[in-house]
Backbone as a ProteinNet text record, in pm:
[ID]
protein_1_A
[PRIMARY]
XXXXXXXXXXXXXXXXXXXXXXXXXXXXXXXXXXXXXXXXXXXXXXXXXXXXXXXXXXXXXXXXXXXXXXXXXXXXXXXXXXXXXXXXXXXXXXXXXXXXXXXXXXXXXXXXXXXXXXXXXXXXXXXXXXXXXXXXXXXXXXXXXXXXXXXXXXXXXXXXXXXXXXXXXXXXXXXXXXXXXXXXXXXXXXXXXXXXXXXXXXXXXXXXXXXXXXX
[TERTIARY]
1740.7	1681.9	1724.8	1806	1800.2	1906.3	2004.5	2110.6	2083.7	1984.8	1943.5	1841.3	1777.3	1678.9	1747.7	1862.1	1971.2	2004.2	2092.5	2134.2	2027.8	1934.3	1848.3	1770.7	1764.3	1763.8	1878.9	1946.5	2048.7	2096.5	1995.8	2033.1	1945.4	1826.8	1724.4	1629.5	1609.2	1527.5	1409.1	1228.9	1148.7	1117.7	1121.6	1078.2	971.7	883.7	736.5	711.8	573.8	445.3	378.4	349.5	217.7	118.4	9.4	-94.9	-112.7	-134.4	-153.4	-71.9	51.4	108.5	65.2	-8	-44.2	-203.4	-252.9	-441.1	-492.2	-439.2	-485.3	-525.3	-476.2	-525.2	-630.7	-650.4	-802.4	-789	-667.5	-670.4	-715.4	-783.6	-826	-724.3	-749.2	-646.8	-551.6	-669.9	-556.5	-502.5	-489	-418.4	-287.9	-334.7	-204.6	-108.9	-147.7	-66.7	-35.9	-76.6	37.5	155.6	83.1	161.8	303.1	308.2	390.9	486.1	430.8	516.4	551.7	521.7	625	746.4	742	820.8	936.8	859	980.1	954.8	856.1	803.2	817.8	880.6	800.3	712.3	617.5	554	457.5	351.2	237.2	148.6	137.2	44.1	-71.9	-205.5	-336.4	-413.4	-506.4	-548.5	-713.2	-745.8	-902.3	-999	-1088	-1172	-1134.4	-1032.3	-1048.5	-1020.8	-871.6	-838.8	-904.4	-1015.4	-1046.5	-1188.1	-1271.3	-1348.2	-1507.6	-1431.9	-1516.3	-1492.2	-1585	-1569.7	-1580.1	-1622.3	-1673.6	-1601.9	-1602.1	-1469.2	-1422.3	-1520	-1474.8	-1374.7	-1396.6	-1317.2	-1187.5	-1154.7	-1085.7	-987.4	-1027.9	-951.2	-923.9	-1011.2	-908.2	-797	-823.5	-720.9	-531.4	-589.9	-478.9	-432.1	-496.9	-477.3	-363.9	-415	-314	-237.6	-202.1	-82.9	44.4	5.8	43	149.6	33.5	114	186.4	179.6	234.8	347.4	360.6	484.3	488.2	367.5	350.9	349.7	445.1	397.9	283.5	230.4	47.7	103.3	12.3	57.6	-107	-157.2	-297.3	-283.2	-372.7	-378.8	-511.2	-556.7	-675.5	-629.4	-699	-709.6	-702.3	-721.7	-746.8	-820.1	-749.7	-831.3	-854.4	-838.1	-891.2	-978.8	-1080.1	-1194.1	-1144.2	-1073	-1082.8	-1012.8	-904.7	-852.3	-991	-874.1	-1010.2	-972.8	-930.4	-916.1	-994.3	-1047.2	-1154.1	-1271.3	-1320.7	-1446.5	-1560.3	-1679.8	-1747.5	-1855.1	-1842.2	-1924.4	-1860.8	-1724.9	-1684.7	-1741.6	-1818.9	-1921.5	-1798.4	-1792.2	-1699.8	-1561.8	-1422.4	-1304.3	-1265.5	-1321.3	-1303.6	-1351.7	-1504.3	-1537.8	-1495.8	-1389.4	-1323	-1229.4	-1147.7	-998.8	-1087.9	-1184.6	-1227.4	-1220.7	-1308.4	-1302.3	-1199.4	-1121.5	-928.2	-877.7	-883.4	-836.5	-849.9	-978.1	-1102.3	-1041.8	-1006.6	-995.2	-863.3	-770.8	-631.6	-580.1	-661.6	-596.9	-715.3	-848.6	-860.5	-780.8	-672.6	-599.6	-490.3	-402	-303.6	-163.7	-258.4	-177.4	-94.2	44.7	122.8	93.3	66.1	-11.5	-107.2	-140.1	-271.5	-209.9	-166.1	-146.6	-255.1	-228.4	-322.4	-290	-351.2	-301.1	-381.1	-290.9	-383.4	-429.9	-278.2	-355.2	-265.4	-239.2	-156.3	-63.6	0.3	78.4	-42.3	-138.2	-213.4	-285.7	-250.2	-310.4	-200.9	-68.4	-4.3	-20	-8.3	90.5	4.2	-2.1	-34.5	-80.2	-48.9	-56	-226.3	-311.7	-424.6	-498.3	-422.3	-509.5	-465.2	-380	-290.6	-385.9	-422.1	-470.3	-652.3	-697.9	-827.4	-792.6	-643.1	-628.9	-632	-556.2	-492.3	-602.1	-724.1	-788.9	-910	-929.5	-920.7	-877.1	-709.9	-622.3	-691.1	-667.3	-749.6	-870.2	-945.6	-1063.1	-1032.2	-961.9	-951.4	-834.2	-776.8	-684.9	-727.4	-766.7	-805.4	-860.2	-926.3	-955.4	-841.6	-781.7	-612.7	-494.9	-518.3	-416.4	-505.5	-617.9	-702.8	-685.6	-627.4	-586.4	-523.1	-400.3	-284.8	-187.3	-241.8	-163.4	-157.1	-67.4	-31	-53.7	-106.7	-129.4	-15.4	30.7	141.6	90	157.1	87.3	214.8	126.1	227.3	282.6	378.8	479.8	388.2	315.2	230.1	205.5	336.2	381.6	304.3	259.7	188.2	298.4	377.2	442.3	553.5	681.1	822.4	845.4	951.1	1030.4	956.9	1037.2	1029.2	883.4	789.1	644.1	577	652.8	574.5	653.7	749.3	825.1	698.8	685.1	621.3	502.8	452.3	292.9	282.6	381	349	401.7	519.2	530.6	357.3	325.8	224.6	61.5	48	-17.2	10.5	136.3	163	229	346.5	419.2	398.8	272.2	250.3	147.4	63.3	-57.7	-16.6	92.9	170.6	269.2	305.9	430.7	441.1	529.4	565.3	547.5	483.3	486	587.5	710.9	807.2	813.3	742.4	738.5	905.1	931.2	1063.6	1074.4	984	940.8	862.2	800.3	729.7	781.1	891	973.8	1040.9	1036	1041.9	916.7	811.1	666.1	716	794.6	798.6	917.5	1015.1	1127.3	1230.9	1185.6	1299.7	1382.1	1517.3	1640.7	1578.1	1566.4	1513	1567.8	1696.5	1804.9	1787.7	1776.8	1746.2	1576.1	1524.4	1377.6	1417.4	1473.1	1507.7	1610.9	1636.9	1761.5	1664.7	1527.8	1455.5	1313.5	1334.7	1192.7	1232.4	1350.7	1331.9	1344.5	1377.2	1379.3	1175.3	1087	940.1	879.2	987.2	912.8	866	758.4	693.9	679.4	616.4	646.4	690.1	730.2	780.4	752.8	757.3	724.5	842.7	878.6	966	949.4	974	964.9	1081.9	1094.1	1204	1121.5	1135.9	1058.5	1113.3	1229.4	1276.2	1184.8	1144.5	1164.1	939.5	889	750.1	692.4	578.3	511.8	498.9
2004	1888.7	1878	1940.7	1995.7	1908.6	1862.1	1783.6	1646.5	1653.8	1482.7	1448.3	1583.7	1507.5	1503.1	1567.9	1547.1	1401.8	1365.8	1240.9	1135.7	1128.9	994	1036	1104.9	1103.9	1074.7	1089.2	1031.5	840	824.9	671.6	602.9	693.5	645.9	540.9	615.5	574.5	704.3	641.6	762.4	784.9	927.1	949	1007.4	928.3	954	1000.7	1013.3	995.4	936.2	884.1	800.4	882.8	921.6	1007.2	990.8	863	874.3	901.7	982.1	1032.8	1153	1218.5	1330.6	1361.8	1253.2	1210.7	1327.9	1377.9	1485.3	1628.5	1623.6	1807.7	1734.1	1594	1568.5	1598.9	1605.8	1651.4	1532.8	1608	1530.2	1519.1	1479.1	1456.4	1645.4	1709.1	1863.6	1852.2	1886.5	1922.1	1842.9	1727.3	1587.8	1638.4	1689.7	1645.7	1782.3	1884.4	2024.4	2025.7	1951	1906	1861.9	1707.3	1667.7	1782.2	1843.8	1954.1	2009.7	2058.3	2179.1	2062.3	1991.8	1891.1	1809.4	1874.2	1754.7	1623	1559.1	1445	1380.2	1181.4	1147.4	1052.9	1064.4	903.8	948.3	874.2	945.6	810.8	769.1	664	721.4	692.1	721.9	610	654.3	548.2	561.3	452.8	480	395.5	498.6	587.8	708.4	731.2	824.2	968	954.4	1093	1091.2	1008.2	1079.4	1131.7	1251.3	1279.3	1183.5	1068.9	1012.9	910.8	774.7	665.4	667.1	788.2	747.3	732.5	669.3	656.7	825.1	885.9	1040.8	1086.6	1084	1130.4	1050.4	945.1	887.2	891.3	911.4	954.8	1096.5	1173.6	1294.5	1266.4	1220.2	1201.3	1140.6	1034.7	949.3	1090	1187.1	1223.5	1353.5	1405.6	1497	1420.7	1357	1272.8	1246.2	1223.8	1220.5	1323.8	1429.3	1557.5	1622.7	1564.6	1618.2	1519	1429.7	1313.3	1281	1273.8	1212.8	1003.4	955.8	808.6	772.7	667.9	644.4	549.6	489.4	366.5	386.2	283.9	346.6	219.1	222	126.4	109.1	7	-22	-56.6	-102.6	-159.6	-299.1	-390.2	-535	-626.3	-701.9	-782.9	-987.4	-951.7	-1072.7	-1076	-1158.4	-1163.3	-1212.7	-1282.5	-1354.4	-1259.1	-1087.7	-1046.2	-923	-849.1	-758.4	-608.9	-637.8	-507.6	-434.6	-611.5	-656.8	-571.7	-476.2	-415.9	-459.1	-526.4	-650.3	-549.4	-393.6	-289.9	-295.1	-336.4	-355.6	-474.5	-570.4	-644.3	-801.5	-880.4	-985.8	-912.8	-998.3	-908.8	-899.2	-1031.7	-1006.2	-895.4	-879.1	-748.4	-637.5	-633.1	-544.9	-488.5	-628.8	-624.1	-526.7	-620.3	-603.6	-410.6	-382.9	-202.6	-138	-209.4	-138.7	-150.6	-235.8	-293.8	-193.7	-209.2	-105.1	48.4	120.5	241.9	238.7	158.7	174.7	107.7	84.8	76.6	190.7	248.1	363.6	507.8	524.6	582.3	594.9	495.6	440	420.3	312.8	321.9	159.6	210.7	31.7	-65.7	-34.7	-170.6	-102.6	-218.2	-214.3	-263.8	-144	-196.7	-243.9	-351.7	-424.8	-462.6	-487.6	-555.3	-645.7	-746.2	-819	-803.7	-785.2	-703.6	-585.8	-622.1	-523.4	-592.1	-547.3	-553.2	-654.3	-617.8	-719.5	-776.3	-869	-1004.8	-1073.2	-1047.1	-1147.4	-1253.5	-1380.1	-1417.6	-1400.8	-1444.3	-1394.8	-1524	-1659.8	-1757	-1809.8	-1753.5	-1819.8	-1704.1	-1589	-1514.7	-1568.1	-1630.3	-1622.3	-1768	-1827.4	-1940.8	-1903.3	-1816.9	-1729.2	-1624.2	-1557.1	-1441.3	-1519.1	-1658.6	-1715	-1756.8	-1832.3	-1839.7	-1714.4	-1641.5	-1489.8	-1460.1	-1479.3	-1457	-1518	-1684	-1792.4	-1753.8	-1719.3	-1644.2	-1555.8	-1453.9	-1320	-1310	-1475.7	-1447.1	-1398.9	-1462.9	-1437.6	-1268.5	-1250.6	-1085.7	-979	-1063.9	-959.7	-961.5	-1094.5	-1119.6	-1028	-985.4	-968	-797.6	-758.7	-588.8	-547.6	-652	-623.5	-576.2	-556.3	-489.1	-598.6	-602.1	-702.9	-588.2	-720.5	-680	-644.7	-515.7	-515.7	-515.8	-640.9	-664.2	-636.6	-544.3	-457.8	-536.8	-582.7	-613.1	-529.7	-559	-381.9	-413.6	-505.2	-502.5	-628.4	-774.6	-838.8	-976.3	-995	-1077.1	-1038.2	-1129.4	-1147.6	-1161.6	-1135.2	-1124.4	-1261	-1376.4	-1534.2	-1551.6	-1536.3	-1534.8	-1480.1	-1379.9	-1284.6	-1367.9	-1375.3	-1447.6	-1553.9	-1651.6	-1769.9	-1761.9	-1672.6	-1601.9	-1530	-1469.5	-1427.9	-1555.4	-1638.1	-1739.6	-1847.2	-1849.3	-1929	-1898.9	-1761.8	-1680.1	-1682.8	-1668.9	-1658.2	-1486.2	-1513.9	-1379.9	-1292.9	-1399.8	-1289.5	-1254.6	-1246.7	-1159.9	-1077.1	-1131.2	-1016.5	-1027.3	-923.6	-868.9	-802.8	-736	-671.6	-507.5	-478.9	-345.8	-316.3	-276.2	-308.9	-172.9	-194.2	-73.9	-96.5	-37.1	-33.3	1.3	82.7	82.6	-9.8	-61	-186.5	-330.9	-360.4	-505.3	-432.2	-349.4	-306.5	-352.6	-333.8	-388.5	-604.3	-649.8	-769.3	-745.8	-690.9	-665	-744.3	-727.7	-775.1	-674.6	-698	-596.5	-586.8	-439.5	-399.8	-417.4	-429.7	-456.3	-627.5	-671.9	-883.7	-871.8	-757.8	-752.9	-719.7	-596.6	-608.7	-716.3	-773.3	-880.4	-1028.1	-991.6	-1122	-1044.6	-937	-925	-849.3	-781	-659.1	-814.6	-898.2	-960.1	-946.7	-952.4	-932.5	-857.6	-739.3	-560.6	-501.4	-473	-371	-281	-243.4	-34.5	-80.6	65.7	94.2	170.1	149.7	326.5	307.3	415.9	453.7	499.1	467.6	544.9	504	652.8	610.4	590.9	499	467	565.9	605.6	665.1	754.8	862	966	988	843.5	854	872.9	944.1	954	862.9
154.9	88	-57.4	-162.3	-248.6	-276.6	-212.1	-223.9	-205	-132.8	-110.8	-243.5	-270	-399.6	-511	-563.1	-674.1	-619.4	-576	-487.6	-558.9	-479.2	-525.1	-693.3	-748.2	-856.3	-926.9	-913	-1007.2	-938.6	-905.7	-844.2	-894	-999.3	-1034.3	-896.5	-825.3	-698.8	-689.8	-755	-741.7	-570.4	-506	-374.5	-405.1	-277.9	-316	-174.1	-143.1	-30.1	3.1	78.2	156.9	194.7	152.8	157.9	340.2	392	501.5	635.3	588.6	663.6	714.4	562.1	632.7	642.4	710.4	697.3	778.4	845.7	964.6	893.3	794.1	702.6	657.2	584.9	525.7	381.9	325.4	192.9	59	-36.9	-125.4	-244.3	-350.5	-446.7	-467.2	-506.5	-568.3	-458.5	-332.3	-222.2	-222.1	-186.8	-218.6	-289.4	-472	-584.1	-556.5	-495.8	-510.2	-353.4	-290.8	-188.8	-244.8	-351.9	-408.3	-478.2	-565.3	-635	-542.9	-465.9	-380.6	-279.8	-313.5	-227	-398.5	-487.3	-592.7	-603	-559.7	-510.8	-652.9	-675.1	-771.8	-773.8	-624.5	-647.3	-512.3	-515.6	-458.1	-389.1	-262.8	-249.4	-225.8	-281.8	-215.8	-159.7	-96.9	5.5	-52.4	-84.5	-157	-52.2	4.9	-107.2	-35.4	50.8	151.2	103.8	-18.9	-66.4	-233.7	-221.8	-371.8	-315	-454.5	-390.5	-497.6	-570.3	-628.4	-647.4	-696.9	-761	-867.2	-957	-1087.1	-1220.7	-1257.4	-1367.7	-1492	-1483.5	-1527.6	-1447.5	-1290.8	-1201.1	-1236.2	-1151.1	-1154	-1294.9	-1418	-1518.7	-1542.4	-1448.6	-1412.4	-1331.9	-1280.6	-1155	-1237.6	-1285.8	-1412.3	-1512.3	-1564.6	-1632.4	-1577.9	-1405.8	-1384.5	-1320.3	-1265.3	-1254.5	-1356.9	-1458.8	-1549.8	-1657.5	-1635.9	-1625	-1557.9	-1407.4	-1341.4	-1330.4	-1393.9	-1404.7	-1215.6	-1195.6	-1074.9	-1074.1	-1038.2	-995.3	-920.2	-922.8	-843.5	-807.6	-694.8	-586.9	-559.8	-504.2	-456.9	-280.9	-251	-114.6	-47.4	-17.8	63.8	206	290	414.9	403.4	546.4	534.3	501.9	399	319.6	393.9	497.7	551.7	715.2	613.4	702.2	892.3	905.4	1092.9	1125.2	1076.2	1140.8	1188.2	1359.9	1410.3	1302	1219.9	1117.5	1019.2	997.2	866.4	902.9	831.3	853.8	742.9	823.1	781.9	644	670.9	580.1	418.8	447.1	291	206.1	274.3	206.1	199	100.7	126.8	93.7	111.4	89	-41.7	-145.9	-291.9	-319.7	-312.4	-327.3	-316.7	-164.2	-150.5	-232.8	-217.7	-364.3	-515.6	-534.8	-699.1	-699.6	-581.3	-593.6	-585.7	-514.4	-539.3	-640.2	-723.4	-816.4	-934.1	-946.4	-1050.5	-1017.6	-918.8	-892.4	-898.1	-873.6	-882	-1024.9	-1129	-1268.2	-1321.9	-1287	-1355	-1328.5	-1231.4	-1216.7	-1217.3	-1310.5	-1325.3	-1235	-1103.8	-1002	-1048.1	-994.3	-1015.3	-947.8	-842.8	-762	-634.8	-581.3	-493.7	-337.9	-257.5	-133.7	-15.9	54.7	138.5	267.1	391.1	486.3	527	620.1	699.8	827.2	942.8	1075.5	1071	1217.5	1270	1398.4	1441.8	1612.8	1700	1740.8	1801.2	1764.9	1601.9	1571.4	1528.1	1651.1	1669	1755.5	1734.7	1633.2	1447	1374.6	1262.1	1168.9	1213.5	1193.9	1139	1279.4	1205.3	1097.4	1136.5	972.7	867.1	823.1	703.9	567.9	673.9	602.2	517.2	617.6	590.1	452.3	464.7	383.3	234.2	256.1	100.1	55.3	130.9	28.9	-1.7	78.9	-62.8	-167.6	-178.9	-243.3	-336.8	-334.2	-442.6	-497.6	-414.3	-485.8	-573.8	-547.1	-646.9	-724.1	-724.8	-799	-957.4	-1026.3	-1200.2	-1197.8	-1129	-1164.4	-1114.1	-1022.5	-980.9	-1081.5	-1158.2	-1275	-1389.7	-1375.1	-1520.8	-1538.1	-1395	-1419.5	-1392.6	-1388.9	-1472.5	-1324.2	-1226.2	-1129.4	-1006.1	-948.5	-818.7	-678.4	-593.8	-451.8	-369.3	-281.7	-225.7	-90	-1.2	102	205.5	279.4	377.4	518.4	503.2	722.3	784.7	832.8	886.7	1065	1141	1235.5	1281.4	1182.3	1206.4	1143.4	1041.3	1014.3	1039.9	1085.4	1089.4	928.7	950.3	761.6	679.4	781.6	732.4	702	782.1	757.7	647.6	631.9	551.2	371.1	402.7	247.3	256.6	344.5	333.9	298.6	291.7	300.6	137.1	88.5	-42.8	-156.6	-91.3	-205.1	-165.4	-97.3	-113.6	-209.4	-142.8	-220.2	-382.5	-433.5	-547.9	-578.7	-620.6	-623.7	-781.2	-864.4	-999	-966.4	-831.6	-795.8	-689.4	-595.3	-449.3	-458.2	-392.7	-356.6	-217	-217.3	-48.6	-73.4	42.7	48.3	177	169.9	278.2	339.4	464.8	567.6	644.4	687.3	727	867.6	885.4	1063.8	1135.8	1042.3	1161.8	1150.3	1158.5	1199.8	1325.3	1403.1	1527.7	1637.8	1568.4	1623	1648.4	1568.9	1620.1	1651	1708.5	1764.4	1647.3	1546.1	1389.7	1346.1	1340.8	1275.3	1136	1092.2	1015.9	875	920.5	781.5	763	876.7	835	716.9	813.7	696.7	574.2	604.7	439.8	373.5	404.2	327.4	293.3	354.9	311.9	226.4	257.5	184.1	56.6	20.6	-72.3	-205.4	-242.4	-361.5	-416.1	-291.6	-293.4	-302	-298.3	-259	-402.5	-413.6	-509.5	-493.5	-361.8	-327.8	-177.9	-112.2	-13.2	97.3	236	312.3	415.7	405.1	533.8	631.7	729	884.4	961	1067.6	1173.1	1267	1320.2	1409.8	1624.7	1569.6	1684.3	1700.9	1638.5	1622.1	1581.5	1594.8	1585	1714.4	1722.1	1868.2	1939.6
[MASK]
+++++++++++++++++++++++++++++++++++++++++++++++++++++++++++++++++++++++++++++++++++++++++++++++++++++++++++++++++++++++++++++++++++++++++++++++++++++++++++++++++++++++++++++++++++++++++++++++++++++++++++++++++++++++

């Protein structure tokens, strides 16, 4: 690995983690961030509230603070933020609400943006969530512009490339962006390289997967 992490460092490309790759140990933030170091890691997604072990803004500026030191990158990520999909879990109260607590926890920890979804693989076609999600969007736009960080809304095997462009220019691209999974434009049977040739001008963070080679 030692040759591949020279390699993309010098391409200035940070390689990070998706916390929820590895959800099955249950690890909380220390675990994560020594995880990262022993890997060379420079960029870290967390998934809130699941790998922190607090909301409270002391915490959470611990959290910013070893990151920091540890010249770790932050990404943070929620779940789905629209109500008609079957994803939407009705306990997060309305979905602004939802956004506003991602928002709040992913700039007290100085994450670059706030990843989100809408479904998944079976709330295709994707069409009638999309009109439910934007005006959320509309709702939360002024407090998503007010902290400073944009929504990265994940292909998460529910939009085709074209859809998904059509869906963040409508939304507005100084509140979203793309969180460009790379394994799930297989979920709509989309060449993964056509996804990327329409979405990376939109992409704010990233996850990779081979999809061969997943269970």
């Amino acid at each position: 690995a030692s040759p591949l992490l020279a390699a993309i460092r010098n391409s200035g490309i940070p390689l990070g983690l998706d916390s929820y790759s590895v959800r099955a140990w249950r690890w909380k933030v220390p675990q994560l961030f020594d995880f990262c170091r022993q890997l060379k890691l420079d960029a870290l997604m967390l998934s809130i509230p699941r790998d922190l072990e607090s909301l409270e803004p002391s915490y959470l500026e611990q959290v910013r603070r070893q990151a920091e030191q540890q010249r770790l990158m932050l990404d943070a990520g929620i779940g789905c933020i629209c109500p008609t999909s079957p994803n939407w879990n009705p306990k997060q109260g309305r979905p602004e609400d939802y956004i506003a607590m991602g928002l709040r926890v992913a700039k007290a920890i100085g994450a670059r943006t706030l990843r989100a979804f809408v479904g998944n693989p079976t709330t295709r076609p994707v069409t009638p969530h999309v009109e439910s999600t934007l005006q959320v969007l509309r709702r939360a736009r002024s407090q998503i512009l007010d902290s400073g960080l944009r929504l990265a809304i994940e292909n998460h095997g529910d939009f085709e490339a074209r859809e998904m462009k059509a869906f963040l220019e409508a939304a507005g691209t100084d509140i979203v962006g793309c969180c460009l999974d790379t394994g799930n434009p297989m979920h709509v049977l989309e060449d993964p390289l056509f996804t990327l040739e329409v979405l990376a001008p939109y992409t704010i963070t990233s996850h990779v997967r081979d999809s061969i080679v997943f269970p």
